[in-house]
CSV table of C-alpha atoms in Angstrom, one decimal:
chain,number,residue,atom,x,y,z
A,60,MET,CA,120.2,93.0,140.6
A,61,GLN,CA,118.6,92.8,144.0
A,62,GLU,CA,114.8,93.5,144.2
A,63,LYS,CA,114.0,96.6,146.2
A,64,MET,CA,111.7,96.1,149.1
A,65,ILE,CA,108.9,98.4,150.1
A,66,VAL,CA,106.8,99.0,153.2
A,67,LEU,CA,103.4,100.5,153.7
A,68,ARG,CA,103.0,103.0,156.6
A,69,LYS,CA,100.7,105.7,157.8
A,70,ALA,CA,101.4,109.4,156.9
A,71,LYS,CA,102.9,111.6,159.5
A,72,ILE,CA,103.1,115.4,159.8
A,73,SER,CA,106.9,115.1,159.7
A,74,ASP,CA,106.5,114.0,156.1
A,75,LEU,CA,105.3,117.4,155.0
A,76,ALA,CA,108.6,118.7,153.4
A,77,GLU,CA,109.3,115.5,151.5
A,78,VAL,CA,105.7,115.1,150.2
A,79,LYS,CA,105.5,118.7,149.1
A,80,GLU,CA,108.8,118.3,147.2
A,81,LEU,CA,107.5,115.0,145.7
A,82,TYR,CA,104.3,116.7,144.4
A,83,GLU,CA,106.3,119.6,143.0
A,84,GLN,CA,108.6,117.3,141.0
A,85,SER,CA,105.7,115.1,139.8
A,86,VAL,CA,103.5,117.8,138.2
A,87,SER,CA,104.1,116.6,134.6
A,88,LEU,CA,103.4,113.0,135.7
A,89,HIS,CA,100.2,113.8,137.7
A,90,ASN,CA,98.5,116.4,135.6
A,91,PRO,CA,95.8,116.1,134.2
A,92,TRP,CA,94.9,113.1,136.4
A,93,VAL,CA,95.4,114.6,139.8
A,94,TYR,CA,96.8,117.8,141.4
A,95,ALA,CA,98.8,118.5,144.5
A,96,PRO,CA,96.9,119.0,147.7
A,97,LYS,CA,95.9,122.6,148.6
A,98,ASP,CA,96.4,121.9,152.3
A,99,TYR,CA,99.3,119.5,153.0
A,100,GLU,CA,98.7,119.3,156.7
A,101,ALA,CA,95.0,118.2,156.2
A,102,TYR,CA,96.3,115.7,153.5
A,103,LEU,CA,98.8,114.2,155.9
A,104,GLN,CA,96.2,114.0,158.7
A,105,GLN,CA,93.7,112.0,156.7
A,106,GLU,CA,92.9,108.9,158.8
A,107,HIS,CA,93.7,106.4,156.1
A,108,ARG,CA,96.5,108.1,154.2
A,109,TYR,CA,99.4,105.6,153.6
A,110,PHE,CA,102.8,105.9,152.0
A,111,ILE,CA,104.7,103.3,150.1
A,112,CYS,CA,108.4,103.7,151.1
A,113,LEU,CA,111.6,102.0,150.2
A,114,SER,CA,112.6,99.9,153.1
A,115,GLU,CA,116.3,100.6,152.5
A,116,ASN,CA,116.1,104.4,153.1
A,117,ALA,CA,112.5,105.2,154.0
A,118,LYS,CA,112.0,107.4,150.9
A,119,ILE,CA,108.4,107.9,149.9
A,120,VAL,CA,107.6,106.6,146.4
A,121,GLY,CA,103.8,106.7,146.3
A,122,THR,CA,100.7,107.2,148.3
A,123,PHE,CA,97.3,105.5,148.9
A,124,ASN,CA,94.2,106.9,150.6
A,125,ILE,CA,91.2,105.0,151.7
A,126,SER,CA,88.3,107.4,152.0
A,127,GLY,CA,84.5,107.5,152.4
A,128,ILE,CA,84.3,104.4,154.6
A,129,VAL,CA,80.7,103.4,155.1
A,130,ARG,CA,80.1,100.7,157.7
A,131,GLY,CA,76.8,98.9,158.5
A,132,TYR,CA,75.5,96.9,155.6
A,133,PHE,CA,77.8,98.5,153.1
A,134,GLN,CA,81.4,98.0,154.5
A,135,SER,CA,82.9,99.8,151.6
A,136,ALA,CA,85.3,102.6,150.7
A,137,TYR,CA,87.1,104.5,147.9
A,138,LEU,CA,90.7,104.2,147.0
A,139,GLY,CA,92.9,107.0,145.7
A,140,TYR,CA,96.6,106.9,144.9
A,141,GLU,CA,99.6,108.5,143.2
A,142,VAL,CA,103.1,107.4,142.4
A,143,PHE,CA,105.8,110.1,142.6
A,144,ASN,CA,108.5,111.0,140.1
A,145,PRO,CA,111.1,109.3,139.6
A,146,TYR,CA,109.6,106.1,141.0
A,147,GLN,CA,106.9,105.4,138.3
A,148,GLY,CA,107.2,102.4,136.1
A,149,LYS,CA,109.4,100.4,138.6
A,150,GLY,CA,106.7,98.1,140.1
A,151,TYR,CA,106.5,99.9,143.5
A,152,MET,CA,102.8,100.7,143.2
A,153,SER,CA,102.0,97.1,142.0
A,154,LYS,CA,103.6,95.8,145.2
A,155,GLY,CA,102.2,98.6,147.3
A,156,ILE,CA,98.6,98.0,146.2
A,157,LEU,CA,98.8,94.4,147.5
A,158,LEU,CA,100.0,95.7,150.9
A,159,LEU,CA,97.2,98.3,150.8
A,160,LEU,CA,94.5,95.6,150.0
A,161,LYS,CA,95.8,93.5,153.0
A,162,GLU,CA,95.3,96.6,155.2
A,163,ALA,CA,91.9,97.4,153.8
A,164,PHE,CA,90.6,93.8,154.0
A,165,GLU,CA,92.3,92.4,157.0
A,166,VAL,CA,92.8,95.4,159.3
A,167,LEU,CA,90.0,97.7,158.3
A,168,ASN,CA,87.7,94.7,157.5
A,169,LEU,CA,86.2,96.2,154.4
A,170,HIS,CA,84.0,94.2,152.1
A,171,ARG,CA,84.6,96.3,149.0
A,172,LEU,CA,87.0,98.9,147.7
A,173,GLU,CA,86.3,101.1,144.7
A,174,ALA,CA,88.7,103.0,142.5
A,175,ASN,CA,87.4,105.6,140.0
A,176,ILE,CA,89.8,106.3,137.1
A,177,GLN,CA,89.8,108.5,134.1
A,178,PRO,CA,89.4,106.3,131.0
A,179,GLU,CA,92.6,107.6,129.4
A,180,ASN,CA,94.8,106.9,132.5
A,181,PHE,CA,96.1,103.6,131.2
A,182,PRO,CA,98.8,103.0,133.9
A,183,SER,CA,96.2,103.5,136.6
A,184,ILE,CA,93.8,101.1,135.0
A,185,ARG,CA,96.6,98.5,134.5
A,186,LEU,CA,97.5,98.9,138.2
A,187,VAL,CA,94.0,98.1,139.6
A,188,SER,CA,93.3,95.5,136.9
A,189,ASN,CA,96.5,93.5,137.8
A,190,ALA,CA,95.5,93.7,141.5
A,191,GLY,CA,92.2,92.0,140.8
A,192,PHE,CA,89.8,95.0,140.5
A,193,VAL,CA,87.0,94.5,138.0
A,194,LYS,CA,85.6,97.2,135.8
A,195,GLU,CA,81.9,97.8,136.7
A,196,GLY,CA,81.0,100.7,134.5
A,197,VAL,CA,81.5,104.4,133.7
A,198,SER,CA,80.3,107.3,135.8
A,199,ARG,CA,79.7,110.4,133.7
A,200,ASN,CA,81.0,113.8,135.0
A,201,TYR,CA,82.0,111.9,138.2
A,202,LEU,CA,84.7,114.2,139.7
A,203,LYS,CA,85.9,117.8,139.2
A,204,ILE,CA,89.6,117.2,138.8
A,205,GLY,CA,91.7,120.0,140.3
A,206,GLY,CA,88.6,122.1,140.7
A,207,LEU,CA,88.8,122.7,137.0
A,208,GLU,CA,86.7,120.4,134.9
A,209,TRP,CA,84.2,117.5,135.5
A,210,LYS,CA,85.6,114.3,134.2
A,211,ASP,CA,84.1,110.9,133.4
A,212,HIS,CA,85.6,108.0,135.3
A,213,GLU,CA,85.6,104.2,135.0
A,214,ARG,CA,84.5,102.5,138.2
A,215,TRP,CA,86.7,99.6,139.2
A,216,ALA,CA,86.1,97.6,142.4
A,217,ILE,CA,87.4,94.6,144.3
A,218,VAL,CA,85.5,92.6,146.8
A,219,ASN,CA,87.0,90.9,149.9
A,220,SER,CA,86.0,87.3,149.3
A,221,SER,CA,86.9,86.3,152.9
A,222,TRP,CA,85.0,89.2,154.5
A,223,SER,CA,83.1,88.4,157.7
A,224,ALA,CA,81.0,90.5,159.9
A,225,PRO,CA,82.7,91.9,163.0
A,226,LYS,CA,82.3,89.7,166.1
A,227,ASN,CA,80.3,91.5,168.8
């Protein structure tokens, strides 16, 4: 069986119908960890919203978002992500996170990327752990998931060991 190839690309407004459908068919997979965006246009216009797509037909299989970038002496950001049904468990996100880390560390020149994950979300923890993230601790009542309930999160991070200050 031939291995399916994936690509990482920026989100576009023209992705709206496909993404909305993907979230609708992924409710049972995502809840209670994440919920669909309330405003899909704003979601698609996020500066560092990326999609993992199958290279053979450009179908979106998952998404990553780098947010809260702080420059200066910090050079860090947060990572969020979701895989869509029926693409979970096929290794796409494992390959995709490596492409995302290349983007974060080589293109955006970040020093550190942090992912905050609910402790019971074992597939998500496995994804970041296998990508080289290290558990740093637990943040109590860290995030109000879906606007419904405050949830504790494990704090996982990875540091860019080859980071260097931008040349002026």
